[in-house]
Short mmCIF file of C-alpha atoms in Angstrom, two decimals:
data_model
loop_
_atom_site.label_atom_id
_atom_site.label_comp_id
_atom_site.label_asym_id
_atom_site.label_seq_id
_atom_site.Cartn_x
_atom_site.Cartn_y
_atom_site.Cartn_z
CA MET A 1 13.45 69.86 -45.90
CA SER A 2 15.58 67.45 -47.66
CA ASP A 3 19.12 67.24 -48.94
CA ALA A 4 17.67 67.35 -52.52
CA THR A 5 16.07 70.29 -51.58
CA LEU A 6 18.93 72.18 -50.59
CA ALA A 7 21.02 74.99 -52.28
CA PRO A 8 24.43 73.74 -53.79
CA ALA A 9 26.40 76.23 -50.90
CA ARG A 10 24.49 74.76 -48.36
CA GLN A 11 25.17 71.02 -49.88
CA PRO A 12 28.30 69.32 -47.78
CA ILE A 13 31.70 69.72 -49.92
CA VAL A 14 31.95 66.45 -50.77
CA ARG A 15 28.51 66.24 -52.34
CA ARG A 16 29.00 69.41 -55.07
CA TYR A 17 32.76 68.01 -55.55
CA PRO A 18 32.96 64.82 -56.27
CA VAL A 19 37.05 65.13 -56.78
CA VAL A 20 37.44 65.02 -53.03
CA LEU A 21 35.87 62.60 -51.84
CA VAL A 22 37.90 60.98 -54.87
CA PHE A 23 41.08 62.16 -53.53
CA LEU A 24 40.13 61.28 -49.56
CA GLY A 25 39.49 57.91 -51.10
CA CYS A 26 42.52 57.52 -53.18
CA LEU A 27 45.05 59.62 -50.36
CA ALA A 28 43.66 56.94 -47.83
CA LEU A 29 44.47 53.61 -49.42
CA PHE A 30 47.67 54.99 -49.90
CA THR A 31 48.43 55.93 -46.83
CA LEU A 32 46.72 52.72 -45.99
CA GLY A 33 49.34 50.76 -48.80
CA ILE A 34 52.44 51.85 -47.23
CA THR A 35 51.34 51.05 -43.21
CA ILE A 36 50.96 47.84 -44.72
CA LEU A 37 54.36 47.80 -46.61
CA SER A 38 56.16 49.32 -43.95
CA GLU A 39 59.01 48.27 -41.65
CA GLY A 40 57.00 49.51 -38.05
CA PHE A 41 53.47 48.39 -38.80
CA GLY A 42 53.67 45.88 -41.87
CA ILE A 43 55.55 43.22 -43.20
CA GLY A 44 58.84 45.75 -43.43
CA VAL A 45 58.78 45.44 -47.53
CA ILE A 46 59.35 48.99 -47.62
CA SER A 47 62.83 50.75 -45.87
CA THR A 48 61.82 52.86 -43.64
CA SER A 49 64.40 56.21 -45.58
CA PHE A 50 61.87 55.51 -47.81
CA VAL A 51 58.40 56.26 -45.67
CA LYS A 52 60.30 58.54 -44.41
CA THR A 53 60.49 60.54 -48.47
CA LEU A 54 57.18 59.54 -48.67
CA GLY A 55 56.21 61.09 -45.99
CA LYS A 56 57.99 65.19 -46.73
CA THR A 57 56.43 64.13 -50.60
CA LEU A 58 53.01 64.10 -49.20
CA CYS A 59 54.50 67.35 -47.04
CA LEU A 60 55.54 68.88 -50.54
CA CYS A 61 52.02 68.60 -51.77
CA LEU A 62 50.41 70.04 -49.27
CA VAL A 63 51.82 73.28 -49.40
CA ALA A 64 51.88 73.08 -53.40
CA LEU A 65 48.40 72.23 -52.60
CA ALA A 66 49.13 76.56 -50.47
CA MET A 67 51.45 77.46 -53.72
CA ASP A 68 48.47 77.25 -56.34
CA LEU A 69 45.75 78.28 -54.00
CA VAL A 70 47.73 81.02 -53.94
CA TRP A 71 48.88 81.60 -57.59
CA GLY A 72 46.39 79.21 -59.77
CA TYR A 73 43.09 80.12 -57.92
CA CYS A 74 44.72 84.29 -57.32
CA GLY A 75 46.72 85.24 -59.60
CA ILE A 76 49.52 85.65 -56.68
CA LEU A 77 52.97 84.80 -58.50
CA SER A 78 54.94 84.28 -54.76
CA LEU A 79 58.23 83.25 -55.21
CA GLY A 80 58.78 83.18 -51.03
CA HIS A 81 55.86 81.06 -50.16
CA MET A 82 59.11 78.32 -49.12
CA ALA A 83 59.74 81.19 -46.53
CA PHE A 84 56.86 80.20 -44.88
CA PHE A 85 57.87 77.22 -44.97
CA GLY A 86 60.79 76.94 -43.93
CA ILE A 87 59.52 79.35 -40.24
CA GLY A 88 57.48 76.36 -39.35
CA GLY A 89 60.14 73.86 -39.17
CA TYR A 90 62.23 75.82 -37.91
CA ALA A 91 60.16 77.18 -34.79
CA ILE A 92 58.63 73.06 -34.43
CA GLY A 93 62.87 72.31 -35.02
CA MET A 94 63.53 74.66 -32.28
CA TRP A 95 61.57 72.49 -29.09
CA LEU A 96 62.55 69.24 -30.31
CA MET A 97 66.78 70.38 -30.20
CA TYR A 98 65.97 72.20 -26.64
CA ALA A 99 63.52 69.37 -25.39
CA ARG A 100 66.85 66.21 -26.77
CA THR A 101 69.23 68.92 -25.28
CA GLU A 102 67.54 69.33 -21.94
CA ILE A 103 66.85 65.32 -21.50
CA ILE A 104 71.33 64.76 -22.60
CA VAL A 105 72.40 67.68 -20.15
CA VAL A 106 70.01 66.55 -17.61
CA GLN A 107 71.84 63.10 -17.75
CA SER A 108 75.27 64.00 -17.61
CA LEU A 109 73.97 66.23 -14.83
CA SER A 110 72.47 63.63 -12.60
CA ALA A 111 75.73 61.88 -11.46
CA ALA A 112 76.55 65.84 -10.16
CA PRO A 113 77.66 65.00 -6.12
CA LEU A 114 74.89 67.89 -5.07
CA PRO A 115 71.59 68.45 -7.73
CA PRO A 116 71.69 70.62 -10.37
CA THR A 117 70.40 74.11 -10.29
CA VAL A 118 67.64 75.32 -13.22
CA GLN A 119 70.61 77.99 -14.05
CA GLU A 120 73.22 74.94 -14.74
CA ILE A 121 70.51 72.95 -16.21
CA SER A 122 69.89 75.98 -18.50
CA ASP A 123 73.35 76.95 -18.74
CA GLY A 124 74.28 73.82 -20.21
CA ILE A 125 71.66 73.02 -22.70
CA ALA A 126 72.63 76.85 -24.56
CA ALA A 127 76.21 75.66 -24.45
CA GLN A 128 75.54 72.22 -26.58
CA ILE A 129 73.18 74.21 -28.97
CA PHE A 130 75.28 77.42 -29.93
CA GLY A 131 78.83 75.96 -28.79
CA VAL A 132 79.22 74.91 -32.68
CA VAL A 133 79.13 78.82 -33.69
CA GLY A 134 80.78 79.88 -30.66
CA ALA A 135 77.77 81.39 -27.81
CA SER A 136 76.81 79.91 -24.59
CA GLU A 137 73.95 81.82 -23.90
CA PHE A 138 70.10 81.74 -25.35
CA PRO A 139 69.04 84.02 -27.27
CA PRO A 140 65.97 86.56 -27.22
CA ILE A 141 63.66 84.12 -30.06
CA TRP A 142 64.34 81.27 -27.85
CA ALA A 143 62.41 82.68 -24.97
CA VAL A 144 59.66 80.14 -25.02
CA ALA A 145 61.44 77.25 -26.59
CA HIS A 146 61.22 75.26 -24.26
CA SER A 147 57.22 74.90 -24.64
CA LEU A 148 56.41 72.72 -26.68
CA PRO A 149 52.20 74.85 -26.54
CA LEU A 150 53.76 77.49 -27.30
CA GLN A 151 56.71 76.71 -30.15
CA LEU A 152 53.88 74.49 -32.14
CA ALA A 153 51.74 78.18 -31.67
CA ALA A 154 54.63 79.78 -33.70
CA VAL A 155 54.70 77.94 -36.79
CA VAL A 156 51.60 79.51 -37.55
CA LEU A 157 51.32 82.75 -35.60
CA VAL A 158 54.68 84.24 -37.42
CA PRO A 159 54.26 83.26 -40.34
CA GLY A 160 51.33 84.37 -40.37
CA LEU A 161 51.79 87.32 -38.77
CA LEU A 162 55.15 87.89 -41.34
CA ALA A 163 52.78 86.76 -43.81
CA LEU A 164 49.58 89.65 -42.62
CA VAL A 165 51.94 92.42 -42.57
CA PHE A 166 53.60 92.22 -45.44
CA GLY A 167 50.70 91.62 -47.76
CA TRP A 168 49.29 94.56 -45.75
CA LEU A 169 51.88 97.09 -47.22
CA ALA A 170 52.06 95.28 -50.94
CA PHE A 171 48.66 95.10 -51.46
CA ARG A 172 47.46 98.37 -50.24
CA SER A 173 50.47 100.37 -52.79
CA ARG A 174 48.86 97.75 -55.71
CA VAL A 175 51.55 95.88 -56.15
CA THR A 176 51.12 93.57 -58.10
CA GLY A 177 51.64 90.96 -60.42
CA VAL A 178 56.01 90.28 -62.46
CA TYR A 179 56.43 93.56 -58.68
CA LEU A 180 55.13 91.50 -56.57
CA SER A 181 56.82 88.58 -57.37
CA ILE A 182 60.42 90.60 -56.76
CA LEU A 183 59.06 91.57 -53.84
CA THR A 184 58.31 88.11 -52.92
CA GLN A 185 61.52 86.72 -53.73
CA ALA A 186 63.60 89.57 -51.46
CA MET A 187 62.31 89.24 -48.64
CA THR A 188 62.80 85.66 -48.90
CA LEU A 189 66.80 86.20 -50.06
CA ALA A 190 67.10 88.95 -47.00
CA LEU A 191 65.37 86.15 -44.72
CA ALA A 192 67.78 82.97 -45.87
CA LEU A 193 70.52 85.74 -45.61
CA TYR A 194 70.08 86.91 -42.43
CA LEU A 195 69.95 83.76 -41.48
CA PHE A 196 73.26 82.06 -42.50
CA GLN A 197 74.37 84.65 -40.30
CA ASN A 198 75.77 82.55 -36.74
CA ASP A 199 74.83 86.16 -33.71
CA SER A 200 70.56 85.03 -36.02
CA GLY A 201 70.51 83.16 -32.40
CA LEU A 202 69.42 79.99 -35.55
CA ARG A 203 72.57 78.39 -35.18
CA GLY A 204 73.79 79.97 -39.05
CA ASN A 205 74.41 77.71 -41.86
CA ASN A 206 74.78 74.86 -39.29
CA GLY A 207 70.66 74.56 -38.83
CA LEU A 208 68.70 72.99 -36.13
CA SER A 209 69.83 69.15 -36.69
CA GLY A 210 68.89 65.29 -34.66
CA LEU A 211 65.69 65.87 -35.63
CA GLN A 212 64.34 63.64 -36.19
CA ASN A 213 65.48 62.24 -32.21
CA LEU A 214 61.82 62.92 -30.83
CA PRO A 215 62.60 63.71 -27.52
CA GLY A 216 61.32 61.01 -24.83
CA LEU A 217 60.75 58.30 -27.37
CA GLY A 218 64.59 57.64 -27.54
CA ASP A 219 63.54 53.85 -27.52
CA VAL A 220 60.71 53.54 -29.97
CA PRO A 221 62.65 52.67 -32.99
CA GLN A 222 62.71 55.05 -36.23
CA SER A 223 60.44 52.26 -38.53
CA THR A 224 58.08 53.00 -36.09
CA VAL A 225 58.44 57.18 -35.56
CA SER A 226 58.17 57.33 -39.45
CA ILE A 227 55.33 56.16 -39.39
CA TRP A 228 53.80 58.68 -36.80
CA PHE A 229 55.21 61.07 -38.78
CA PHE A 230 53.00 59.66 -42.11
CA TRP A 231 49.97 59.73 -40.85
CA ALA A 232 49.95 62.80 -39.87
CA SER A 233 51.17 63.91 -43.46
CA ALA A 234 48.29 62.49 -45.14
CA LEU A 235 46.26 63.88 -42.07
CA ALA A 236 46.70 67.04 -42.80
CA LEU A 237 47.52 66.58 -46.38
CA GLY A 238 43.40 65.80 -46.58
CA LEU A 239 42.63 68.41 -44.25
CA GLY A 240 44.19 70.99 -46.79
CA TYR A 241 42.41 69.61 -49.71
CA VAL A 242 39.22 69.63 -47.98
CA LEU A 243 40.00 73.77 -46.25
CA CYS A 244 41.48 74.88 -50.50
CA THR A 245 38.57 73.95 -52.25
CA TRP A 246 36.48 74.87 -49.34
CA VAL A 247 37.89 77.93 -50.27
CA VAL A 248 37.85 78.44 -53.66
CA SER A 249 33.97 77.62 -52.84
CA GLY A 250 30.79 79.74 -53.55
CA LYS A 251 30.92 82.75 -54.19
CA PHE A 252 34.88 84.07 -52.64
CA GLY A 253 35.68 80.74 -54.98
CA SER A 254 34.18 83.25 -57.88
CA VAL A 255 36.08 86.16 -56.01
CA ILE A 256 39.37 85.30 -56.28
CA ARG A 257 39.33 83.27 -59.61
CA ALA A 258 37.55 86.54 -60.71
CA ILE A 259 41.28 88.65 -59.24
CA ARG A 260 42.83 86.58 -60.98
CA ASP A 261 41.55 87.59 -64.56
CA ASP A 262 41.13 90.86 -63.62
CA GLU A 263 41.69 92.44 -60.72
CA SER A 264 40.74 96.25 -62.59
CA ARG A 265 36.90 94.61 -63.04
CA VAL A 266 36.40 93.53 -60.19
CA ARG A 267 37.41 96.44 -58.04
CA PHE A 268 35.28 98.68 -60.32
CA LEU A 269 32.64 96.20 -58.94
CA GLY A 270 33.53 98.10 -55.21
CA TYR A 271 34.90 94.78 -54.35
CA PRO A 272 37.71 94.88 -51.53
CA VAL A 273 40.66 93.38 -53.77
CA GLU A 274 42.96 94.17 -51.34
CA ALA A 275 41.26 92.51 -48.33
CA TYR A 276 40.79 89.39 -50.39
CA LYS A 277 44.26 88.89 -51.45
CA LEU A 278 45.96 89.33 -47.97
CA PHE A 279 43.09 86.46 -46.86
CA VAL A 280 44.38 84.16 -49.14
CA PHE A 281 47.67 84.86 -49.19
CA THR A 282 48.33 85.03 -45.26
CA LEU A 283 46.11 82.19 -45.13
CA THR A 284 48.39 79.61 -47.73
CA ALA A 285 51.41 81.13 -46.01
CA VAL A 286 49.79 79.44 -42.29
CA ILE A 287 49.68 76.12 -44.41
CA ALA A 288 53.22 75.88 -45.95
CA ALA A 289 53.80 77.07 -42.61
CA ILE A 290 52.48 73.43 -40.90
CA ALA A 291 53.22 71.59 -43.84
CA GLY A 292 57.32 71.99 -43.30
CA ALA A 293 56.07 72.19 -39.27
CA LEU A 294 56.56 68.25 -40.47
CA TYR A 295 58.88 68.64 -43.56
CA TYR A 296 61.93 68.91 -41.49
CA PRO A 297 61.85 66.34 -38.61
CA GLN A 298 60.76 63.68 -40.36
CA ALA A 299 64.55 65.64 -42.66
CA GLY A 300 66.10 65.50 -39.34
CA ILE A 301 67.17 68.95 -40.10
CA ILE A 302 66.56 72.06 -41.73
CA ASN A 303 69.55 75.55 -42.39
CA PRO A 304 68.98 78.67 -44.78
CA ALA A 305 70.02 76.36 -47.77
CA GLU A 306 65.56 74.93 -47.97
CA ILE A 307 64.61 78.55 -47.94
CA ALA A 308 66.51 80.07 -50.19
CA PRO A 309 64.19 81.57 -53.19
CA ILE A 310 65.03 78.71 -55.35
CA ALA A 311 63.08 76.69 -53.82
CA SER A 312 60.28 78.45 -53.77
CA ILE A 313 61.19 79.01 -57.55
CA TYR A 314 60.70 75.40 -58.08
CA LEU A 315 57.93 75.29 -55.50
CA ALA A 316 55.81 77.27 -58.78
CA VAL A 317 57.92 75.17 -61.23
CA TRP A 318 55.66 71.58 -59.62
CA VAL A 319 52.30 73.23 -59.86
CA ALA A 320 52.74 74.31 -63.47
CA ILE A 321 53.47 71.37 -64.10
CA GLY A 322 50.81 69.73 -62.36
CA GLY A 323 48.63 72.44 -63.98
CA ARG A 324 47.76 75.39 -62.24
CA GLY A 325 44.19 76.33 -60.96
CA ARG A 326 43.64 72.28 -60.83
CA LEU A 327 44.42 71.33 -57.01
CA TYR A 328 45.13 67.65 -57.88
CA GLY A 329 47.25 68.95 -60.27
CA ALA A 330 49.57 70.96 -57.79
CA VAL A 331 49.09 68.00 -55.57
CA ILE A 332 50.35 65.40 -58.92
CA GLY A 333 52.98 67.56 -59.96
CA ALA A 334 54.98 68.26 -56.28
CA ALA A 335 54.71 64.36 -56.09
CA PHE A 336 55.90 63.39 -59.83
CA VAL A 337 58.39 66.36 -59.13
CA SER A 338 60.02 64.74 -56.15
CA LEU A 339 59.73 61.23 -56.36
CA LEU A 340 62.11 62.02 -59.54
CA SER A 341 64.49 64.36 -57.69
CA THR A 342 64.35 62.01 -55.44
CA TYR A 343 65.10 58.89 -58.16
CA PHE A 344 67.78 60.98 -60.22
CA THR A 345 69.55 63.24 -57.43
CA GLY A 346 69.96 60.29 -54.78
CA GLY A 347 71.71 58.38 -57.21
CA GLN A 348 70.06 56.02 -58.49
CA ALA A 349 69.24 56.65 -61.62
CA PRO A 350 72.40 54.78 -64.39
CA ASP A 351 74.48 57.50 -65.70
CA ILE A 352 74.86 57.99 -69.39
CA ASN A 353 78.32 57.23 -71.43
CA LEU A 354 78.24 59.05 -74.86
CA GLY A 355 81.62 57.83 -75.05
CA PHE A 356 83.09 61.92 -75.06
CA TYR A 357 80.91 62.76 -72.53
CA THR A 358 78.94 60.61 -69.06
CA ILE A 359 75.71 62.59 -68.31
CA GLN A 360 75.48 62.79 -64.59
CA TRP A 361 72.00 62.69 -63.80
CA VAL A 362 73.03 64.50 -59.96
CA ASN A 363 74.09 67.40 -63.03
CA TRP A 364 71.97 67.54 -65.22
CA TRP A 365 68.81 67.45 -62.34
CA THR A 366 68.41 70.96 -62.58
CA VAL A 367 68.36 71.20 -66.32
CA LEU A 368 65.93 67.91 -67.24
CA LEU A 369 63.26 69.59 -64.85
CA GLY A 370 63.93 73.33 -66.45
CA LEU A 371 63.30 71.70 -69.52
CA SER A 372 59.66 69.79 -69.00
CA PHE A 373 59.07 73.21 -67.35
CA VAL A 374 59.50 74.92 -71.14
CA VAL A 375 57.98 71.78 -72.72
CA VAL A 376 54.72 71.41 -70.66
CA THR A 377 54.96 75.77 -70.17
CA LEU A 378 54.02 75.42 -74.30
CA PHE A 379 52.90 72.43 -75.30
CA ALA A 380 50.73 71.38 -71.70
CA PRO A 381 49.20 74.74 -70.54
CA LYS A 382 47.52 72.35 -68.08
CA GLY A 383 50.31 70.19 -66.66
CA LEU A 384 50.24 66.84 -65.96
CA GLY A 385 46.16 67.01 -64.06
CA GLY A 386 45.24 68.23 -68.01
CA LEU A 387 45.23 64.38 -68.16
CA PHE A 388 42.09 63.32 -66.40
CA ASP A 389 40.34 65.05 -69.08
CA LEU A 390 41.74 62.96 -71.84
CA ILE A 391 41.21 59.92 -69.33
CA ALA A 392 38.30 60.41 -68.93
CA ALA A 393 37.03 61.59 -72.32
CA ARG A 394 36.21 65.06 -71.36
CA ARG A 395 36.09 66.91 -74.98
CA SER A 396 36.18 70.85 -75.42
CA PRO A 397 33.86 72.57 -74.00
CA ASP A 398 32.11 74.86 -77.04
CA ARG A 399 33.32 78.11 -76.18
CA HIS A 400 29.74 79.84 -76.48
CA GLY A 401 29.61 81.33 -72.80
CA ALA A 402 32.20 78.54 -71.38
CA ASP A 403 34.21 78.76 -68.70
CA LEU A 404 37.50 80.08 -70.32
CA GLY A 405 40.07 79.56 -66.89
CA PRO A 406 40.78 75.85 -65.46
CA ASP A 407 38.10 75.43 -63.15
CA VAL A 408 34.63 76.22 -62.92
CA GLY A 409 33.18 80.38 -62.38
CA ALA A 410 36.91 81.66 -64.18
CA LEU A 411 35.90 83.98 -66.92
CA ARG A 412 33.35 83.80 -69.96
CA GLU A 413 34.13 84.24 -73.57
CA LYS A 414 31.18 86.27 -73.25
CA GLU A 415 32.16 87.81 -70.80
CA ALA A 416 35.46 89.03 -72.72
CA GLU A 417 34.53 90.15 -76.00
CA LYS A 418 32.49 92.91 -74.20
#
């Protein structure tokens, strides 16, 4: 049977959604261009610090994809996904800090008259890591911090299980709307407050630092390491985009969009609404954690402030500005706002002297972001992603049975009139 006769659902996802191929092509060209211009593998036009900024931006685009999937397509406004993002960062950060400290301790003890025992090495590592909070022993949660495979598994399993348990309790109780948003925000706040405590086992407010130094690769310059993480971030974003596109396509995608548009009707039709929502919530939590595991080694440090509730609110703002219900819109919004934030808060934007008052963008950036969110919500509900409709000269569809939502399969006007 030829490809032309295949049912649409059996065709490759790139055939059904050409925008995926366009996105992957643009991402590949962007990655190649940055590599050529970088200090590590290219001509040195772009600094290592800016390569790290771009790599972190790609990670934020990935977590924005997760947010768009759970909110833009399934209708769950989660204000806790940056908590999963932070858990992924803590999970990989524990191994990075343990392995790097182990090398330092072993080197310092090698000059001793007698070879150090395993317990002496372990005690030395614990004292180095937790001395800042007045402790000298490993907490139970560090039991497998010495193992990279187990910590990589924790990046996926810990946030996945947390999302599964939280989602099961919330969805089986049929908590929806703003009440669910408040619950997710409360979960994030509780986690952040717990991590701020010195006895949390994760060094309290000090967090985990020195994550940019890869164990055993001390001779490799940061210009090279930054490109490695940039490549990994680009690959993760590309795979994440394909995965999210696959999820929102076909029957499953139609069901979750229907849940977003009219949850009661979908439940009356016999679909297990809670199961669909739980799957999407858990999957997006895992995606967010993977993004965090790639982000914080490039940032070099993670502390509880990174997962405060305001971070999840920012994430929702990025998706809204980019255009929720459009995967590429979430990517555009996250990249646009993240890079602008770096520009305004990094001291690069010049201050504006009004005579009676000087506008310092470091202090006014959040005000500008809030105003942008209000303007986009009121005058451009499709977000920046909606500009592609104008560029492609797409006219507004004739509303006789056409899709009301921003994506194929949304509630139709004839259905809405019933």
